[in-house]
C-alpha cells in the first residue's frame, strides 16, 4: 500500500489533467471528501481537479482489492454520507485516500482499467449538486481571534475590550445545526426584532447583515460522555476542515443577545462542500504563534507538546465580495480580506480538549467553527463590521459603491490555500453565498 | 374510529389494573409515547399504568386493522425511535393513540384477543431499559420565567434585573444535543475552569452544581428553512412535552459565559422518558396569565388569538431532593419545589413562532426547553440558587443537613401532574438523576 507520504509527493501528477493546473484547489495531493447528488441519489465522493470520484461507482467497479482497508472504507460511504467513514479509525479513510492517489496518478499501472469506468467514476463537479458532506449532530462556534474580540470590545466601548476568560479558555457557544447549508445559492435576509435609528424595537427585515470568515473542524471519532479528550489526542479526532461563513444579522444579535447569539445567526450558515483531511494538510502543519510574554500559559489540560509543535497550519484565507453593481459592470469580485490561520489564539486541539474537559461528548460529524479569523493588519479583518471600523469608514468598491453592511444581491466567496515551499499547494474549494431579499410582507403574513 | 374526546373520557378505565390507580401518571387517558430497549433491540412504546405497549409487538400482532391510520403510524415506529411517527400529520399518531385506548379499555370488544398477546405486548416498565424517546437534532433552551430571570439579575446586582429584551421576545440559546440523556442513572460532576474563593482561576471538579426544573416541547412536523411558523399554527407543530432537568455547573458558567452557557450545561441534561402528547393534554389547556398592564403587548407575530385562549396548561410541577444522609436515615425525598406552568411569561407557541421568525428551520425531534419555571412564591423557586437566595440562606433538610448546592450523592426527581376538575389527572413520569463524584485526578490524567 502507498505510504501516506507518497500521497504528498510533489512529483506525483494525475492523468486527470485538470488536477495538474497550478490554480486548482484539488491536485492529487489533496483528495478531499464530500457528498453530492447524482440521478437523485445521495453519493459520497472525493474531489480531483474539476472532477469528483463517485465512491459508490468506485465500490461497484471492482478496482479496490476486496477486503482491503480501502474497500472497507469505500463501502462505509455507500449510503451517500460520510458519517460512517469518518467514524472509522483513521487508517481506513487513509487507505482509501492512498488507493485513490494510486489509481489517479499519471503512471498508475491501473490507469487503463480506471479509464474504462471513467463515465461512472468521474463526473465533473459542476455537473452534480453538492451536498453538506455529512450529517451534523452538534455545531459549536468558538471565539478565538484576539483581534476580532478586541475590536468588537472597543466598538462596544468596553474599558477592557477582552473578556476575562479569553486567555484562559477558548470561548464558545452552541450554534444551530439545522440551518447549516452547503456553499452556494441564496442566503435569505432574515426578519427579526431590532432597535431602529430611534431606539424603538421593531420587527422587520434585518439590517446590518455581515459575513464572518471561519475555518471549521469536522469531528471523526467521537468520545463517550464523561470521557474528556486529552490535548495531544485531540488532532486524531479531527477528520478534516472546511470553510465556514457564519452569516450574522448584527441588528438582531445586538438586541437579542443575553445568553449568546441565537436568531442573529441561526437563519443560515454556509459550509464549503469539501472536507480537506487532516492527513492532506499534514505537510502544512506548523507551530502556533507563541503567546505574548505577559500572557498566562495555557492550563495543563490545554497544553500539549505535540500541539505546540504543530497545532497551526500554513493556511491563507480570503474573502471576495461581488455586488449587483460590480457584476453589471463586468467587474471581478473584490478581495476584501486576506488573513491567516495563525491569527487564532487557540488551536483546534485546544478547542477539542476544552470542549470535552467537562465530559461533553463529541460525535462523528460535529462541526467546530474557529470564530472569525481576524488578524492585526487592516487587510486581515474578516468581517464587514471590522473592515468598516463598525460603520465609521465604509468599504469603498472600485465602481464607487460603498458598504457598511451586506446589501441584497451581495455575494461573498471565501477561499483558502495551504502553501509551503517544497509542497504542492492545496485549496479548500469555495464557500459562496448571495444575499436574497427578505420575503415580502412577512410580518403581515405571519400575523394573518 | 374512536373520536379524540373519547380518549379523554373520565369514565373510561383499563383492564390493565395499574392504570386505574389514582396515583398513576399513566391512566388510559394519557398514553404517552416513549422508547426502550428489549432483548437488546430498540423499541418504541406507549405507557399504560406500570406497563408499556411494545409497538413492534403491536404491529406484529395483527390487532390493528391493516391499512388503517393507526397501523400506518405503528409501522412508522417500527425502527424503535419515534422520529418517523412524530413527523407524520397529527391524525396518524392520534389514530394510534385512539386505537390503543380502544384496545386497552375495560370493555374493549378485543380484550380477549389482546390478552392472548399480553406477554409480547405489555412488558412492565420496570423490566425494560428506557431510552431517549427520539433522536434530537437541535436542542434550544429558553429563559421565559420572569421570576427566575429577575432573581438572577438581583443576585448579580444589576440595576435593572430584567434584560431589555425579556418582555419583547422569549430569550433563548442553543443547547447541546449530544449530552441529553434519558432520566435515571448518574450525572457525573464535571471538571471545569472557575474562580476559587480567592478569585484565582482554577481547573477542577466544579462546585456550585444546581438543577433547573423545566418543561420541554418536542417538535413534530418541522418547517423549511426561510419559512416561519405562524403563532396560531405553532401548537400543531408540537408533538408533546416532557420534563427537563437542565443541570448547571454555576461555577463554570459564571466564569466562561461570554456568548452564553456552554460547558456549564453541556456535561449532562436529563429528560423524562415519556412524551405526553399535546392531544392527551388538550383537556388541561388554559389561557396564559395575562401580562401586567404596564407590559408591552406582544408584537403581532407573537400574538395569536388561539394561543391567548389556550397557550398554557393546568400543570403542577415538583422537585424532590434526596441525599445520602436522608436515604441512610430511611427518610423520604424532600419536596423542595412546587411550581406551575403558568409561571412562564411566554407560551410554547410564542417560543416556536419566535424561533422560526428569522426563517430558522425546526426539525422533527427538536427539543425546546422552557427555562427554569420559577414563580413568585418561595416554594415555586425551581433551582437551588433561588431556593437559597444565591447561597445566603442554605436549604435545611429534616435530618439537619444543609445545602447551598448539590453534593455528590444528591438525587433530584422532577415530576408533573396535569389536573382539572372533571378530567382524569395525568402525569409525566419522573425525571431523575443522581450526582456522581467527579472522576479522580482527571486534570493529571488529561495532562499526562
Short mmCIF file of N, CA and C in Angstrom, two decimals, chain A residues 2 12-16 28 31 48 53 55 58-59 61-65 70 74 95-115 117 121-122:
data_model
loop_
_atom_site.label_atom_id
_atom_site.label_comp_id
_atom_site.label_asym_id
_atom_site.label_seq_id
_atom_site.Cartn_x
_atom_site.Cartn_y
_atom_site.Cartn_z
N UNK A 2 0.44 2.24 -0.70
CA UNK A 2 1.16 3.52 -0.73
C UNK A 2 1.25 4.12 0.66
N UNK A 12 4.23 13.71 -7.81
CA UNK A 12 3.08 12.94 -8.28
C UNK A 12 2.13 13.84 -9.08
N UNK A 13 1.77 13.38 -10.27
CA UNK A 13 0.77 14.08 -11.08
C UNK A 13 -0.36 13.11 -11.37
N UNK A 14 -1.45 13.66 -11.90
CA UNK A 14 -2.62 12.81 -12.18
C UNK A 14 -2.88 12.76 -13.68
N UNK A 15 -3.45 11.64 -14.13
CA UNK A 15 -3.90 11.60 -15.52
C UNK A 15 -5.20 12.39 -15.70
N UNK A 16 -5.81 12.84 -14.59
CA UNK A 16 -6.93 13.79 -14.69
C UNK A 16 -6.30 15.17 -14.86
N UNK A 28 -3.74 16.09 -6.97
CA UNK A 28 -3.76 14.71 -6.44
C UNK A 28 -3.25 14.64 -5.00
N UNK A 31 -7.23 15.48 -2.50
CA UNK A 31 -8.23 14.41 -2.42
C UNK A 31 -9.20 14.58 -1.24
N UNK A 48 -11.05 15.59 -7.37
CA UNK A 48 -9.75 15.55 -8.08
C UNK A 48 -9.86 16.51 -9.27
N UNK A 53 -14.68 11.82 -7.72
CA UNK A 53 -14.75 10.35 -7.77
C UNK A 53 -16.02 9.92 -7.04
N UNK A 55 -17.89 7.52 -5.06
CA UNK A 55 -17.41 6.39 -4.26
C UNK A 55 -18.31 5.16 -4.38
N UNK A 58 -17.07 3.64 -7.51
CA UNK A 58 -15.76 3.03 -7.22
C UNK A 58 -15.95 1.67 -6.55
N UNK A 59 -16.86 1.64 -5.58
CA UNK A 59 -17.15 0.38 -4.89
C UNK A 59 -17.58 -0.69 -5.90
N UNK A 61 -16.95 -0.84 -9.00
CA UNK A 61 -16.04 -1.03 -10.15
C UNK A 61 -15.13 -2.24 -9.99
N UNK A 62 -14.96 -2.70 -8.76
CA UNK A 62 -14.01 -3.78 -8.53
C UNK A 62 -12.56 -3.33 -8.56
N UNK A 63 -12.31 -2.04 -8.61
CA UNK A 63 -10.92 -1.55 -8.70
C UNK A 63 -10.19 -1.63 -7.36
N UNK A 64 -10.93 -1.66 -6.26
CA UNK A 64 -10.27 -1.78 -4.95
C UNK A 64 -10.20 -3.25 -4.57
N UNK A 65 -9.07 -3.65 -4.01
CA UNK A 65 -8.89 -5.06 -3.62
C UNK A 65 -9.92 -5.43 -2.56
N UNK A 70 -9.06 -0.04 2.19
CA UNK A 70 -9.64 0.96 1.27
C UNK A 70 -11.03 0.55 0.83
N UNK A 74 -14.51 2.47 1.55
CA UNK A 74 -15.35 2.86 0.42
C UNK A 74 -16.78 2.34 0.63
N UNK A 95 -6.42 4.75 4.02
CA UNK A 95 -6.16 3.73 2.99
C UNK A 95 -6.94 4.05 1.71
N UNK A 96 -8.15 4.56 1.86
CA UNK A 96 -8.95 4.91 0.69
C UNK A 96 -8.31 6.07 -0.08
N UNK A 97 -7.82 7.06 0.67
CA UNK A 97 -7.16 8.20 0.04
C UNK A 97 -5.89 7.75 -0.69
N UNK A 98 -5.14 6.85 -0.07
CA UNK A 98 -3.91 6.35 -0.69
C UNK A 98 -4.22 5.53 -1.94
N UNK A 99 -5.28 4.71 -1.86
CA UNK A 99 -5.66 3.89 -3.03
C UNK A 99 -6.09 4.79 -4.19
N UNK A 100 -6.83 5.86 -3.86
CA UNK A 100 -7.26 6.80 -4.91
C UNK A 100 -6.06 7.51 -5.53
N UNK A 101 -5.12 7.87 -4.67
CA UNK A 101 -3.91 8.52 -5.18
C UNK A 101 -3.21 7.59 -6.18
N UNK A 102 -3.15 6.31 -5.86
CA UNK A 102 -2.51 5.33 -6.75
C UNK A 102 -3.28 5.14 -8.06
N UNK A 103 -4.61 5.12 -7.95
CA UNK A 103 -5.42 4.91 -9.15
C UNK A 103 -5.38 6.12 -10.08
N UNK A 104 -5.22 7.30 -9.49
CA UNK A 104 -5.35 8.53 -10.27
C UNK A 104 -4.02 9.11 -10.73
N UNK A 105 -2.90 8.54 -10.27
CA UNK A 105 -1.60 9.11 -10.65
C UNK A 105 -1.29 8.79 -12.11
N UNK A 106 -0.51 9.66 -12.69
CA UNK A 106 -0.21 9.56 -14.14
C UNK A 106 0.32 8.19 -14.52
N UNK A 107 1.22 7.67 -13.68
CA UNK A 107 1.87 6.41 -14.03
C UNK A 107 1.24 5.23 -13.30
N UNK A 108 -0.08 5.35 -13.02
CA UNK A 108 -0.75 4.24 -12.34
C UNK A 108 -0.79 3.02 -13.23
N UNK A 109 -0.38 1.86 -12.72
CA UNK A 109 -0.48 0.63 -13.51
C UNK A 109 -1.95 0.31 -13.86
N UNK A 110 -2.89 0.85 -13.05
CA UNK A 110 -4.31 0.54 -13.28
C UNK A 110 -5.00 1.59 -14.14
N UNK A 111 -4.21 2.53 -14.68
CA UNK A 111 -4.81 3.66 -15.38
C UNK A 111 -5.82 3.22 -16.45
N UNK A 112 -5.45 2.23 -17.23
CA UNK A 112 -6.34 1.78 -18.31
C UNK A 112 -7.64 1.21 -17.74
N UNK A 113 -7.53 0.43 -16.67
CA UNK A 113 -8.74 -0.14 -16.06
C UNK A 113 -9.65 0.96 -15.52
N UNK A 114 -9.04 1.94 -14.85
CA UNK A 114 -9.85 3.02 -14.29
C UNK A 114 -10.56 3.77 -15.41
N UNK A 115 -9.81 4.02 -16.48
CA UNK A 115 -10.39 4.83 -17.56
C UNK A 115 -11.55 4.11 -18.27
N UNK A 117 -13.90 2.86 -16.69
CA UNK A 117 -15.07 3.21 -15.87
C UNK A 117 -15.28 4.71 -15.77
N UNK A 121 -17.32 6.76 -12.93
CA UNK A 121 -16.45 7.09 -11.80
C UNK A 121 -16.23 8.57 -11.59
N UNK A 122 -16.16 9.33 -12.68
CA UNK A 122 -15.59 10.68 -12.58
C UNK A 122 -16.46 11.77 -13.19
#
